[in-house]
Short mmCIF file of C-alpha atoms in Angstrom, two decimals:
data_model
loop_
_atom_site.label_atom_id
_atom_site.label_comp_id
_atom_site.label_asym_id
_atom_site.label_seq_id
_atom_site.Cartn_x
_atom_site.Cartn_y
_atom_site.Cartn_z
CA MET A 15 -101.24 -162.95 -97.10
CA GLU A 16 -103.14 -161.57 -94.15
CA SER A 17 -104.64 -164.95 -93.41
CA GLU A 18 -101.11 -166.43 -93.37
CA SER A 19 -100.07 -163.79 -90.86
CA ASP A 20 -103.12 -164.43 -88.75
CA ASP A 21 -102.46 -168.15 -88.84
CA LEU A 22 -98.87 -167.48 -87.77
CA ALA A 23 -100.11 -165.29 -84.95
CA ARG A 24 -102.52 -167.97 -83.74
CA ARG A 25 -99.74 -170.57 -83.71
CA ILE A 26 -97.33 -168.29 -81.86
CA ARG A 27 -100.04 -167.57 -79.31
CA ALA A 28 -100.44 -171.32 -78.87
CA GLY A 29 -96.71 -171.57 -78.06
CA SER A 30 -95.23 -172.72 -81.36
CA GLY A 31 -91.49 -172.00 -81.49
CA GLU A 32 -91.40 -172.86 -85.19
CA ALA A 33 -94.00 -170.25 -85.97
CA LEU A 34 -92.07 -167.66 -83.98
CA GLU A 35 -88.90 -168.48 -85.88
CA ALA A 36 -90.76 -168.30 -89.18
CA LEU A 37 -91.99 -164.86 -88.26
CA TYR A 38 -88.49 -163.79 -87.30
CA ARG A 39 -87.11 -165.02 -90.61
CA SER A 40 -89.73 -163.15 -92.57
CA ALA A 41 -90.05 -159.92 -90.57
CA GLY A 42 -87.04 -159.77 -88.20
CA ALA A 43 -84.73 -157.80 -90.47
CA ARG A 44 -87.40 -155.24 -91.29
CA LEU A 45 -88.27 -154.80 -87.63
CA TYR A 46 -84.62 -154.56 -86.67
CA ALA A 47 -84.08 -151.85 -89.29
CA LEU A 48 -86.99 -149.88 -87.91
CA ALA A 49 -85.71 -150.27 -84.35
CA TRP A 50 -82.32 -149.11 -85.50
CA ARG A 51 -83.70 -145.96 -87.09
CA LEU A 52 -85.71 -145.16 -84.03
CA THR A 53 -82.85 -145.67 -81.60
CA LEU A 54 -79.80 -145.16 -83.83
CA ASN A 55 -78.05 -147.62 -81.56
CA ARG A 56 -77.25 -151.22 -82.43
CA ALA A 57 -77.53 -152.56 -78.87
CA ASP A 58 -80.86 -150.84 -78.30
CA ALA A 59 -82.19 -152.08 -81.63
CA GLU A 60 -81.16 -155.66 -80.88
CA ASP A 61 -82.60 -155.50 -77.38
CA THR A 62 -85.86 -154.16 -78.78
CA VAL A 63 -86.21 -156.97 -81.29
CA HIS A 64 -85.26 -159.52 -78.64
CA ASP A 65 -87.86 -158.19 -76.22
CA VAL A 66 -90.57 -158.11 -78.86
CA PHE A 67 -90.07 -161.71 -79.91
CA VAL A 68 -89.69 -163.04 -76.36
CA GLY A 69 -92.77 -161.15 -75.22
CA LEU A 70 -94.79 -161.80 -78.39
CA PRO A 71 -96.66 -164.98 -77.32
CA ARG A 72 -98.08 -163.21 -74.27
CA ALA A 73 -98.65 -159.92 -76.12
CA LEU A 74 -100.66 -161.81 -78.74
CA GLU A 75 -103.28 -162.49 -76.10
CA ARG A 76 -104.30 -158.89 -76.62
CA TYR A 77 -104.30 -159.19 -80.41
CA HIS A 78 -107.85 -159.63 -81.62
CA GLU A 79 -107.08 -160.10 -85.33
CA GLN A 80 -108.57 -156.75 -86.17
CA GLY A 81 -106.62 -154.92 -88.84
CA SER A 82 -103.27 -155.93 -90.22
CA PHE A 83 -101.07 -158.20 -88.08
CA ALA A 84 -97.97 -156.66 -89.68
CA ALA A 85 -99.13 -153.17 -88.66
CA TRP A 86 -99.92 -154.37 -85.16
CA LEU A 87 -96.47 -155.94 -84.88
CA LYS A 88 -94.86 -152.74 -86.09
CA ARG A 89 -96.74 -150.69 -83.50
CA LEU A 90 -95.66 -153.16 -80.85
CA LEU A 91 -92.02 -152.75 -81.85
CA ILE A 92 -92.25 -148.95 -81.95
CA ARG A 93 -93.78 -148.82 -78.47
CA THR A 94 -91.21 -151.25 -77.14
CA ALA A 95 -88.29 -149.31 -78.61
CA LEU A 96 -89.49 -145.96 -77.34
CA MET A 97 -90.46 -147.37 -73.96
CA ARG A 98 -87.01 -148.84 -73.51
CA ARG A 99 -85.45 -145.47 -74.26
CA ARG A 100 -87.84 -143.77 -71.88
CA GLN A 101 -87.06 -146.22 -69.10
CA GLU A 102 -83.35 -145.77 -69.67
CA ARG A 103 -83.67 -142.03 -69.44
CA ARG A 104 -85.58 -142.36 -66.18
CA ARG A 105 -82.91 -144.62 -64.80
CA ASP A 106 -80.23 -142.21 -65.94
CA ALA A 107 -81.96 -139.34 -64.25
CA ARG A 108 -82.24 -141.29 -61.02
CA ASP A 109 -78.61 -142.26 -60.95
CA ALA A 110 -76.08 -139.93 -62.43
CA ALA A 111 -73.29 -142.43 -61.88
CA TYR A 112 -75.24 -145.00 -63.86
CA ALA A 113 -75.75 -142.45 -66.59
CA VAL A 114 -72.03 -142.03 -67.06
CA ALA A 115 -71.51 -145.78 -67.12
CA ALA A 116 -74.38 -146.31 -69.51
CA GLU A 117 -73.05 -143.70 -71.86
CA LEU A 118 -69.64 -145.34 -71.86
CA ASP A 119 -71.20 -148.74 -72.37
CA ARG A 120 -73.35 -147.49 -75.18
CA SER A 121 -70.47 -145.89 -76.99
CA GLY A 122 -68.63 -149.20 -76.78
CA THR A 123 -71.34 -151.47 -78.06
CA GLY A 124 -73.05 -149.41 -80.70
CA PRO A 125 -71.43 -147.79 -83.66
CA ALA A 126 -71.94 -144.07 -83.99
CA PRO A 127 -74.15 -143.20 -86.97
CA GLU A 128 -71.94 -143.16 -90.00
CA GLY A 129 -74.10 -142.74 -93.06
CA GLU A 130 -75.52 -139.40 -94.10
CA ALA A 131 -79.05 -140.51 -93.35
CA GLU A 132 -78.26 -141.70 -89.83
CA ARG A 133 -76.21 -138.61 -89.12
CA LEU A 134 -79.11 -136.47 -90.19
CA LEU A 135 -81.58 -138.44 -88.11
CA ALA A 136 -79.26 -138.18 -85.11
CA VAL A 137 -79.68 -134.42 -85.25
CA LEU A 138 -83.32 -134.81 -84.30
CA PRO A 139 -84.56 -135.24 -80.75
CA GLU A 140 -86.13 -138.62 -80.21
CA VAL A 141 -89.74 -137.42 -80.23
CA LEU A 142 -89.29 -135.71 -83.59
CA ARG A 143 -87.15 -138.48 -85.04
CA ALA A 144 -89.78 -141.11 -84.33
CA VAL A 145 -92.41 -139.23 -86.35
CA VAL A 146 -90.03 -138.39 -89.19
CA VAL A 147 -88.88 -142.01 -89.48
CA LEU A 148 -92.37 -143.45 -89.34
CA ARG A 149 -93.83 -140.98 -91.80
CA GLU A 150 -91.01 -140.29 -94.22
CA ILE A 151 -89.31 -143.68 -94.31
CA GLU A 152 -91.90 -146.19 -93.16
CA GLY A 153 -94.66 -144.35 -95.01
CA MET A 154 -97.15 -144.63 -92.17
CA SER A 155 -100.14 -142.33 -92.06
CA HIS A 156 -100.50 -139.76 -89.29
CA GLY A 157 -103.37 -141.80 -87.93
CA GLU A 158 -101.17 -144.89 -87.68
CA ILE A 159 -98.34 -142.87 -86.15
CA ALA A 160 -100.69 -141.34 -83.62
CA ARG A 161 -101.92 -144.78 -82.66
CA ALA A 162 -98.42 -146.21 -82.41
CA LEU A 163 -96.97 -143.38 -80.36
CA GLY A 164 -100.04 -142.68 -78.26
CA ILE A 165 -100.30 -139.10 -79.45
CA SER A 166 -102.90 -137.15 -81.40
CA GLU A 167 -102.77 -136.80 -85.16
CA VAL A 168 -102.31 -133.09 -84.75
CA THR A 169 -99.28 -133.66 -82.57
CA SER A 170 -97.93 -136.08 -85.17
CA ARG A 171 -98.29 -133.48 -87.91
CA VAL A 172 -96.69 -130.78 -85.79
CA ARG A 173 -93.74 -133.00 -84.88
CA LEU A 174 -93.22 -133.95 -88.52
CA MET A 175 -93.23 -130.31 -89.53
CA ARG A 176 -90.74 -129.42 -86.82
CA GLY A 177 -88.53 -132.40 -87.60
CA LEU A 178 -88.40 -131.63 -91.31
CA GLU A 179 -87.74 -127.97 -90.57
CA ARG A 180 -84.79 -128.94 -88.41
CA LEU A 181 -83.45 -131.27 -91.10
CA ARG A 182 -83.85 -128.46 -93.63
CA ARG A 183 -81.85 -126.11 -91.42
CA THR A 184 -79.13 -128.72 -90.94
CA LEU A 185 -78.84 -129.38 -94.67
CA ARG A 186 -78.77 -125.64 -95.35
CA THR A 187 -75.97 -125.13 -92.83
CA GLU A 188 -73.96 -127.93 -94.35
CA GLY A 189 -74.47 -126.38 -97.76
CA MET B 9 -85.08 -130.38 -99.37
CA ARG B 10 -83.79 -132.11 -102.49
CA ARG B 11 -80.99 -133.67 -100.49
CA TRP B 12 -83.42 -134.92 -97.88
CA ASN B 13 -85.54 -136.45 -100.59
CA GLU B 14 -82.49 -138.27 -101.91
CA VAL B 15 -81.58 -139.50 -98.43
CA ARG B 16 -85.14 -140.62 -97.84
CA SER B 17 -85.24 -142.58 -101.07
CA ARG B 18 -82.01 -144.31 -100.18
CA LEU B 19 -83.28 -145.18 -96.72
CA ARG B 20 -86.47 -146.59 -98.15
CA GLN B 21 -84.56 -148.84 -100.52
CA ASP B 22 -81.74 -149.85 -98.23
CA ASP B 23 -82.49 -150.10 -94.55
CA GLY B 24 -79.02 -148.84 -93.68
CA ALA B 25 -79.01 -150.71 -90.41
CA PRO B 26 -75.84 -152.54 -89.42
CA SER B 27 -76.16 -156.26 -89.92
CA THR B 28 -77.01 -158.38 -86.98
CA SER B 29 -76.56 -162.06 -86.61
CA GLY B 30 -76.96 -163.09 -83.02
CA VAL B 31 -80.43 -161.83 -82.17
CA TRP B 32 -82.32 -165.02 -82.93
CA GLN B 33 -79.88 -167.03 -80.79
CA ARG B 34 -80.49 -164.61 -77.90
CA ILE B 35 -84.24 -164.96 -78.36
CA GLU B 36 -84.05 -168.75 -78.37
CA ALA B 37 -81.79 -168.79 -75.29
CA SER B 38 -84.18 -166.50 -73.42
CA ARG B 39 -87.16 -168.65 -74.33
CA ARG B 40 -85.39 -171.85 -73.29
CA GLY B 41 -84.49 -170.22 -69.99
CA GLY B 42 -88.20 -169.47 -69.39
CA ALA B 43 -87.84 -165.67 -69.75
CA THR B 44 -91.06 -163.75 -69.99
CA ILE B 45 -91.34 -160.14 -71.05
CA THR B 46 -94.49 -158.11 -70.68
CA LEU B 47 -94.68 -155.61 -73.48
CA THR B 48 -96.37 -152.25 -73.21
CA PRO B 49 -100.01 -152.65 -74.14
CA GLU B 50 -101.47 -150.44 -76.80
CA ARG B 51 -103.20 -147.47 -75.31
CA PRO B 52 -106.88 -146.97 -76.06
CA ARG B 53 -107.23 -144.50 -78.91
CA ILE B 54 -109.34 -142.23 -76.81
CA LEU B 55 -106.40 -141.19 -74.66
CA PRO B 56 -104.74 -138.84 -77.12
CA ARG B 57 -108.08 -137.20 -77.72
CA LEU B 58 -108.61 -136.90 -74.00
CA GLY B 59 -105.22 -135.25 -73.76
CA LEU B 60 -106.35 -132.65 -76.22
CA TYR B 61 -109.97 -132.16 -75.28
CA GLY B 62 -109.80 -133.10 -71.62
CA PRO B 63 -108.40 -129.80 -70.36
CA MET B 64 -110.83 -127.90 -72.59
CA ALA B 65 -113.77 -129.89 -71.24
CA LEU B 66 -112.54 -129.35 -67.69
CA ALA B 67 -112.27 -125.61 -68.22
CA LEU B 68 -115.76 -125.57 -69.68
CA LEU B 69 -117.11 -127.45 -66.69
CA VAL B 70 -115.48 -125.00 -64.31
CA LEU B 71 -117.24 -122.21 -66.14
CA LEU B 72 -120.60 -123.87 -66.44
CA ILE B 73 -121.12 -125.88 -63.30
CA PRO B 74 -120.97 -123.16 -60.67
CA SER B 75 -123.40 -120.92 -62.50
CA ARG B 76 -125.90 -123.77 -62.71
CA THR B 77 -125.42 -125.46 -59.40
CA ILE B 78 -125.41 -122.44 -57.14
CA PRO B 79 -129.00 -121.77 -56.22
CA PRO B 80 -130.01 -118.25 -57.10
CA PRO B 81 -131.38 -116.13 -54.32
CA SER B 82 -135.11 -115.86 -53.99
CA LEU B 83 -135.40 -112.92 -56.31
CA PRO B 84 -137.58 -112.28 -59.32
CA SER B 85 -135.82 -114.07 -62.13
CA TYR B 86 -136.93 -112.29 -65.24
CA PRO B 87 -134.27 -110.58 -67.30
CA VAL B 88 -133.39 -106.96 -66.92
CA PRO B 89 -131.79 -103.79 -65.88
CA ASP B 90 -128.65 -102.25 -66.77
CA TRP B 91 -128.65 -98.73 -65.76
CA SER B 92 -129.78 -96.26 -63.43
CA TRP B 93 -132.34 -93.84 -62.56
CA PRO B 94 -132.45 -91.03 -63.23
CA PHE B 95 -128.94 -89.70 -62.98
CA LEU B 96 -125.59 -91.20 -63.70
CA PRO B 97 -123.85 -92.48 -60.59
CA GLN B 98 -120.46 -91.71 -62.10
CA ALA B 99 -121.31 -88.08 -61.74
CA VAL B 100 -121.81 -88.29 -58.04
CA LEU B 101 -118.72 -90.31 -57.33
CA ALA B 102 -116.72 -87.16 -57.85
CA GLN B 103 -118.65 -85.37 -55.15
CA GLY B 104 -116.46 -84.10 -52.35
CA ALA B 105 -116.88 -85.87 -49.05
CA ARG B 106 -117.81 -82.67 -47.26
CA ALA B 107 -119.60 -80.95 -50.07
CA PRO B 108 -121.98 -78.25 -48.83
CA HIS B 109 -125.57 -79.10 -49.55
CA LEU B 110 -129.05 -77.91 -48.72
CA PRO B 111 -130.63 -78.90 -45.40
CA ALA B 112 -131.54 -82.58 -45.41
CA ILE B 113 -135.18 -83.48 -45.70
CA GLY B 114 -136.78 -84.93 -42.60
CA SER B 115 -138.99 -87.88 -43.36
CA LEU B 116 -141.11 -88.97 -46.28
CA ASP B 117 -144.80 -89.64 -46.38
CA GLY B 118 -145.25 -93.25 -47.51
CA SER B 119 -149.00 -92.94 -47.73
CA ARG B 120 -148.67 -90.85 -50.90
CA LEU B 121 -147.56 -93.91 -52.91
CA GLN B 122 -150.12 -95.97 -54.77
CA SER B 123 -150.08 -99.39 -56.39
CA GLY B 124 -149.69 -99.55 -60.14
CA ARG B 125 -147.24 -99.60 -62.98
CA TRP B 126 -145.54 -96.67 -64.60
CA VAL B 127 -143.76 -97.01 -67.92
CA TYR B 128 -141.07 -94.50 -68.85
CA LYS B 129 -139.87 -94.22 -72.41
CA TRP B 130 -136.26 -93.20 -72.85
CA ILE B 131 -135.56 -89.94 -74.68
CA PRO B 132 -132.13 -89.89 -76.35
CA SER B 133 -130.23 -86.63 -76.30
CA GLY B 134 -129.53 -86.74 -80.03
CA HIS B 135 -125.89 -87.64 -79.53
CA PRO B 136 -124.80 -90.42 -81.94
CA ALA B 137 -123.76 -92.57 -78.99
CA GLN B 138 -127.35 -92.69 -77.83
CA GLU B 139 -128.81 -94.00 -81.05
CA GLY B 140 -131.23 -96.79 -80.33
CA LEU B 141 -132.13 -95.67 -76.83
CA SER B 142 -135.54 -94.57 -77.99
CA ARG B 143 -136.58 -98.22 -78.13
CA MET B 144 -135.97 -98.70 -74.46
CA ALA B 145 -138.26 -98.24 -71.53
CA ASP B 146 -138.25 -98.61 -67.77
CA THR B 147 -141.14 -100.09 -65.89
CA VAL B 148 -141.70 -99.27 -62.24
CA THR B 149 -144.15 -101.53 -60.46
CA ILE B 150 -145.43 -100.72 -56.98
CA ARG B 151 -147.52 -103.06 -54.88
CA ARG B 152 -148.17 -103.79 -51.24
CA GLY B 153 -146.33 -106.64 -49.59
CA SER B 154 -144.58 -107.64 -46.41
CA HIS B 155 -141.01 -108.13 -45.41
CA ARG B 156 -140.21 -110.09 -42.24
CA GLY B 157 -143.73 -109.52 -41.03
CA GLU B 158 -143.64 -105.78 -41.65
CA PRO B 159 -145.93 -104.18 -44.26
CA VAL B 160 -143.91 -102.70 -47.09
CA TRP B 161 -144.15 -101.22 -50.51
CA LEU B 162 -142.62 -103.77 -52.85
CA VAL B 163 -141.16 -101.92 -55.78
CA THR B 164 -139.55 -103.43 -58.82
CA GLN B 165 -137.75 -101.37 -61.36
CA ARG B 166 -136.99 -103.04 -64.61
CA VAL B 167 -134.87 -101.68 -67.40
CA GLY B 168 -135.82 -103.52 -70.54
CA LEU B 169 -132.95 -103.95 -72.95
CA ALA B 170 -133.48 -105.46 -76.34
CA SER B 171 -130.55 -107.81 -75.76
CA GLY B 172 -132.03 -109.16 -72.56
CA LYS B 173 -129.03 -107.98 -70.62
CA GLY B 174 -129.47 -105.56 -67.85
CA ARG B 175 -130.69 -105.46 -64.32
CA LEU B 176 -133.72 -105.65 -62.15
CA ASP B 177 -133.92 -103.92 -58.82
CA SER B 178 -136.36 -104.88 -56.14
CA LEU B 179 -136.92 -102.57 -53.22
CA TYR B 180 -138.73 -103.23 -49.98
CA LEU B 181 -139.65 -99.83 -48.56
CA ARG B 182 -141.20 -99.32 -45.17
CA LEU B 183 -144.84 -98.43 -45.70
CA SER B 184 -144.90 -95.44 -43.42
CA ASP B 185 -141.78 -93.49 -44.42
CA LEU B 186 -140.31 -95.26 -47.48
CA ARG B 187 -137.16 -96.14 -45.61
CA PRO B 188 -135.38 -98.97 -47.49
CA LEU B 189 -135.34 -102.34 -45.75
CA ARG B 190 -134.01 -104.48 -48.55
CA HIS B 191 -132.56 -103.89 -51.97
CA ALA B 192 -132.16 -106.92 -54.19
CA LEU B 193 -130.85 -106.96 -57.69
CA VAL B 194 -130.23 -109.33 -60.53
CA ALA B 195 -127.88 -108.37 -63.28
CA SER B 196 -127.53 -110.42 -66.40
CA ILE B 197 -124.20 -109.13 -67.50
CA LEU B 198 -123.76 -111.98 -69.92
CA ASP B 199 -126.38 -114.55 -70.70
CA ARG B 200 -124.45 -117.29 -69.00
CA PHE B 201 -123.24 -115.33 -66.02
CA ARG B 202 -126.15 -114.47 -63.90
CA ARG B 203 -125.18 -112.51 -60.87
CA ALA B 204 -127.34 -111.43 -58.02
CA GLY B 205 -127.02 -109.61 -54.79
CA ALA B 206 -129.04 -108.30 -51.92
CA ILE B 207 -128.53 -105.64 -49.30
CA ASP B 208 -130.47 -105.71 -46.06
CA PHE B 209 -130.71 -102.58 -43.97
CA GLU B 210 -130.82 -103.13 -40.25
CA GLY B 211 -130.48 -99.97 -38.24
CA ASP B 212 -127.24 -98.37 -39.30
CA THR B 213 -125.89 -101.53 -40.88
CA MET B 214 -126.05 -102.69 -44.45
CA ARG B 215 -125.67 -106.43 -44.87
CA TRP B 216 -124.45 -107.57 -48.27
CA GLN B 217 -124.88 -110.92 -49.92
CA PHE B 218 -123.84 -111.91 -53.39
CA VAL B 219 -124.19 -114.89 -55.59
CA LEU B 220 -121.60 -114.93 -58.30
CA PRO B 221 -120.72 -117.47 -60.96
CA GLY B 222 -117.69 -118.55 -59.00
CA GLY B 223 -119.48 -119.12 -55.74
CA PHE B 224 -121.41 -117.58 -52.96
CA ILE B 225 -119.84 -114.60 -51.23
CA PRO B 226 -120.57 -114.80 -47.52
CA PRO B 227 -122.66 -112.00 -46.07
CA ARG B 228 -120.76 -109.00 -44.88
CA ASP B 229 -121.79 -106.00 -42.87
CA THR B 230 -121.05 -102.41 -43.70
CA VAL B 231 -121.83 -99.79 -41.10
CA VAL B 232 -123.33 -96.73 -42.67
CA THR B 233 -122.05 -93.48 -41.28
CA ALA B 234 -123.85 -92.28 -38.20
CA ALA B 235 -124.83 -89.01 -39.85
CA ILE B 236 -126.75 -90.89 -42.49
CA SER B 237 -128.21 -93.57 -40.30
CA THR B 238 -129.88 -91.14 -37.94
CA GLY B 239 -131.88 -89.45 -40.67
CA TYR B 240 -133.50 -90.55 -43.89
CA ALA B 241 -131.34 -92.12 -46.57
CA ALA B 242 -132.34 -93.65 -49.83
CA VAL B 243 -130.77 -96.14 -52.16
CA TRP B 244 -130.39 -94.89 -55.66
CA PRO B 245 -133.04 -96.94 -57.47
CA GLU B 246 -135.52 -95.45 -55.05
CA PHE B 247 -135.11 -91.94 -56.32
CA PRO B 248 -138.33 -91.50 -58.33
CA LEU B 249 -140.30 -92.98 -55.47
CA LEU B 250 -138.99 -90.63 -52.88
CA LEU B 251 -140.29 -87.85 -55.07
CA ASN B 252 -143.73 -89.28 -54.40
CA GLY B 253 -143.13 -89.04 -50.71
CA ILE B 254 -142.30 -85.33 -50.66
CA GLN B 255 -144.95 -82.67 -50.37
CA PHE B 256 -143.54 -80.03 -52.71
CA ALA B 257 -144.49 -76.39 -52.54
CA LYS B 258 -143.41 -73.12 -54.11
CA ASN B 259 -139.70 -72.43 -53.45
CA TRP B 260 -139.31 -75.74 -51.66
CA THR B 261 -135.70 -76.88 -51.19
CA GLY B 262 -134.12 -79.89 -49.61
CA ALA B 263 -131.28 -82.39 -49.89
CA VAL B 264 -131.48 -86.16 -49.95
CA PRO B 265 -128.60 -88.40 -48.91
CA MET B 266 -128.29 -91.35 -51.22
CA LEU B 267 -126.46 -94.59 -50.64
CA LEU B 268 -124.85 -95.87 -53.77
CA PRO B 269 -123.59 -99.39 -53.32
CA SER B 270 -120.62 -99.73 -55.63
CA ILE B 271 -120.88 -103.39 -56.27
CA ASP B 272 -117.66 -105.08 -57.14
CA TRP B 273 -118.79 -108.31 -58.77
CA SER B 274 -115.57 -110.00 -57.84
CA GLY B 275 -116.84 -109.84 -54.28
CA ARG B 276 -113.57 -108.47 -52.98
CA ASP B 277 -114.70 -105.00 -52.18
CA SER B 278 -118.05 -103.34 -52.30
CA PRO B 279 -117.87 -99.91 -50.76
CA VAL B 280 -120.91 -97.80 -50.13
CA HIS B 281 -120.77 -94.27 -51.47
CA VAL B 282 -122.89 -91.63 -49.84
CA TYR B 283 -123.73 -88.57 -51.85
CA TRP B 284 -126.14 -85.72 -51.64
CA ILE B 285 -128.69 -84.49 -54.10
CA ASP B 286 -130.03 -80.99 -53.83
CA LEU B 287 -133.60 -80.52 -54.99
CA ARG B 288 -135.12 -77.10 -55.58
CA VAL B 289 -138.58 -76.25 -56.88
CA THR B 290 -138.12 -73.73 -59.69
CA GLY B 291 -141.65 -73.39 -60.96
CA ARG B 292 -144.92 -74.95 -61.90
CA GLU B 293 -145.72 -76.11 -65.44
CA ARG B 294 -148.35 -77.99 -67.36
CA VAL B 295 -146.69 -80.87 -69.18
CA THR B 296 -148.01 -83.20 -71.88
CA VAL B 297 -146.42 -86.61 -72.31
CA PRO B 298 -147.70 -89.84 -73.96
CA ALA B 299 -149.41 -90.84 -70.70
CA GLY B 300 -151.40 -87.61 -70.53
CA THR B 301 -151.25 -84.01 -69.39
CA PHE B 302 -150.19 -83.21 -65.85
CA ASP B 303 -149.83 -80.17 -63.63
CA CYS B 304 -146.24 -80.45 -62.45
CA TRP B 305 -143.74 -78.97 -60.14
CA ARG B 306 -140.56 -78.24 -62.04
CA ILE B 307 -137.59 -79.23 -59.93
CA SER B 308 -133.91 -78.64 -60.43
CA GLU B 309 -131.74 -81.58 -59.46
CA ARG B 310 -128.12 -80.80 -58.60
CA ILE B 311 -125.18 -82.63 -57.15
CA PRO B 312 -123.29 -80.13 -55.00
CA GLY B 313 -119.53 -80.39 -54.90
CA ASN B 314 -119.10 -81.75 -58.40
CA GLU B 315 -118.13 -78.80 -60.57
CA ASP B 316 -118.30 -80.68 -63.83
CA ARG B 317 -121.64 -82.28 -63.35
CA GLU B 318 -123.25 -80.11 -60.72
CA ALA B 319 -126.42 -79.44 -62.59
CA ILE B 320 -127.57 -82.68 -64.05
CA ALA B 321 -131.30 -82.64 -64.67
CA ASP B 322 -134.66 -80.96 -64.56
CA LEU B 323 -137.55 -82.98 -63.23
CA TRP B 324 -141.29 -82.53 -63.62
CA VAL B 325 -143.37 -84.12 -60.84
CA ASP B 326 -147.14 -84.46 -60.90
CA SER B 327 -148.39 -82.13 -58.18
CA ARG B 328 -151.36 -84.37 -57.43
CA SER B 329 -149.88 -87.91 -57.30
CA GLY B 330 -146.21 -87.07 -56.82
CA ALA B 331 -145.23 -89.29 -59.77
CA LEU B 332 -142.27 -88.34 -61.91
CA VAL B 333 -143.61 -87.23 -65.29
CA ARG B 334 -140.50 -86.14 -67.17
CA GLU B 335 -136.77 -85.97 -66.70
CA ARG B 336 -134.47 -83.97 -68.93
CA PRO B 337 -130.71 -84.09 -68.40
CA ARG B 338 -128.50 -81.04 -68.63
CA GLY B 339 -124.87 -80.76 -69.55
CA SER B 340 -123.27 -82.20 -72.64
CA SER B 341 -125.45 -83.98 -75.13
CA ASN B 342 -123.99 -87.34 -74.17
CA SER B 343 -124.23 -86.86 -70.44
CA GLY B 344 -127.40 -88.89 -70.08
CA HIS B 345 -130.74 -89.61 -71.62
CA GLY B 346 -134.07 -88.27 -70.57
CA ARG B 347 -137.30 -90.10 -70.03
CA GLU B 348 -140.96 -89.37 -69.90
CA LEU B 349 -144.04 -91.12 -68.61
CA SER B 350 -145.47 -93.06 -71.51
CA ALA B 351 -148.13 -95.14 -69.78
CA ILE B 352 -149.78 -95.70 -66.42
CA LEU B 353 -150.99 -99.26 -66.03
CA PRO B 354 -153.16 -100.73 -63.32
#
């Protein structure tokens, strides 16, 4: 399985559109779901997946086939999703007028979280949500989370604890 | 958290994300249009660790580097002293500025000193707070030397503490009259923080220099009061030595002005306290200590103007050599420890 992934990665790096499409067919939905949970916004999730697949051939130049390709791809998506959010926030801070417009635009293109899970996750600030999603739903280890988010394992553990505590409080309030 | 566990299970089974259909078409269109996107590279794993340990390492460097890179002054570097001789300076700090005292002594006779080493064993008062002091000893070493071309008595006074902490005082006393020319000290307050200072006496001016863990404190001058500078004044570690320089006799009395540098190791402020010690010969006694039996002058040592601690010690001084043989504090049992001459070494 890993060798198939590595072979796919080599072909994508060589510029094969077919290989890229094959990867999208096999992993796109899973990556999109992860992007959605991290951003809780359909437009952001779609943009993240788009950026990852368009930028993948060049990004693969830095992939040295060490460890799992699927894990590497997941880390790439997580970084891309969070970086997009970070850049947006910076832009918003620079231009208050843009912030208003962006908020309006966002509310128009992305559905507000409807399910109980999404509503719960929306309670969490982004930094806590990322760790809770990656640990509790994706089942990643703290080491993997630390590597993906560029934080220490201790920070990952602390954020998970805080995130779960906040979820606990929310559930308790709702009865 | 049961509800959260249920929600988590559902999320794990069903991704819950709204369906999307047009993403691949967007990707293809972007690729056909020649779009390139540079994705954020993965950070080296060392960075999070640096974020955690970096500030700690930096703080450690700040603590360690100055104490190792600042060259110590040219002072003897062996460990030592902590405390004083033979009285407690705290006692004199309460002395009134214009306290009446006996007539000041004129000059001392430096020729009465002799080279050698004198070891004084500490005698605890019996107070529980002084347990363990019996293992301590001071060593006073006197030898001839020179300071800026002038012949001097070079005196080191070392207080040996079992822990290695303490202080060492070095005195350069003018050969003829024991007037202090330089007082250098090293205090190992903590093993890592070695601090040192020196005071040079030039006329009526005391010039201070300190080397502290945080850096070198530039020299500063303190003008000693005119009243002191015109006559004889001692620095406090010199006390037992000035006893050598006095020719005692029956009913002899005199007062000695002492300069007590109150060293503020922060380097911000280091005032010089001047206080007076009254000395009065009260008798003559034959005293036996571990170093031998001596014919001594018994001398009462008082600090005038300090009601609480006015009478602080009795001293026994060898009538032949002038060396201090025994010191016994007065006052409360915890007011100070005594000492007696335990050995005379060549």
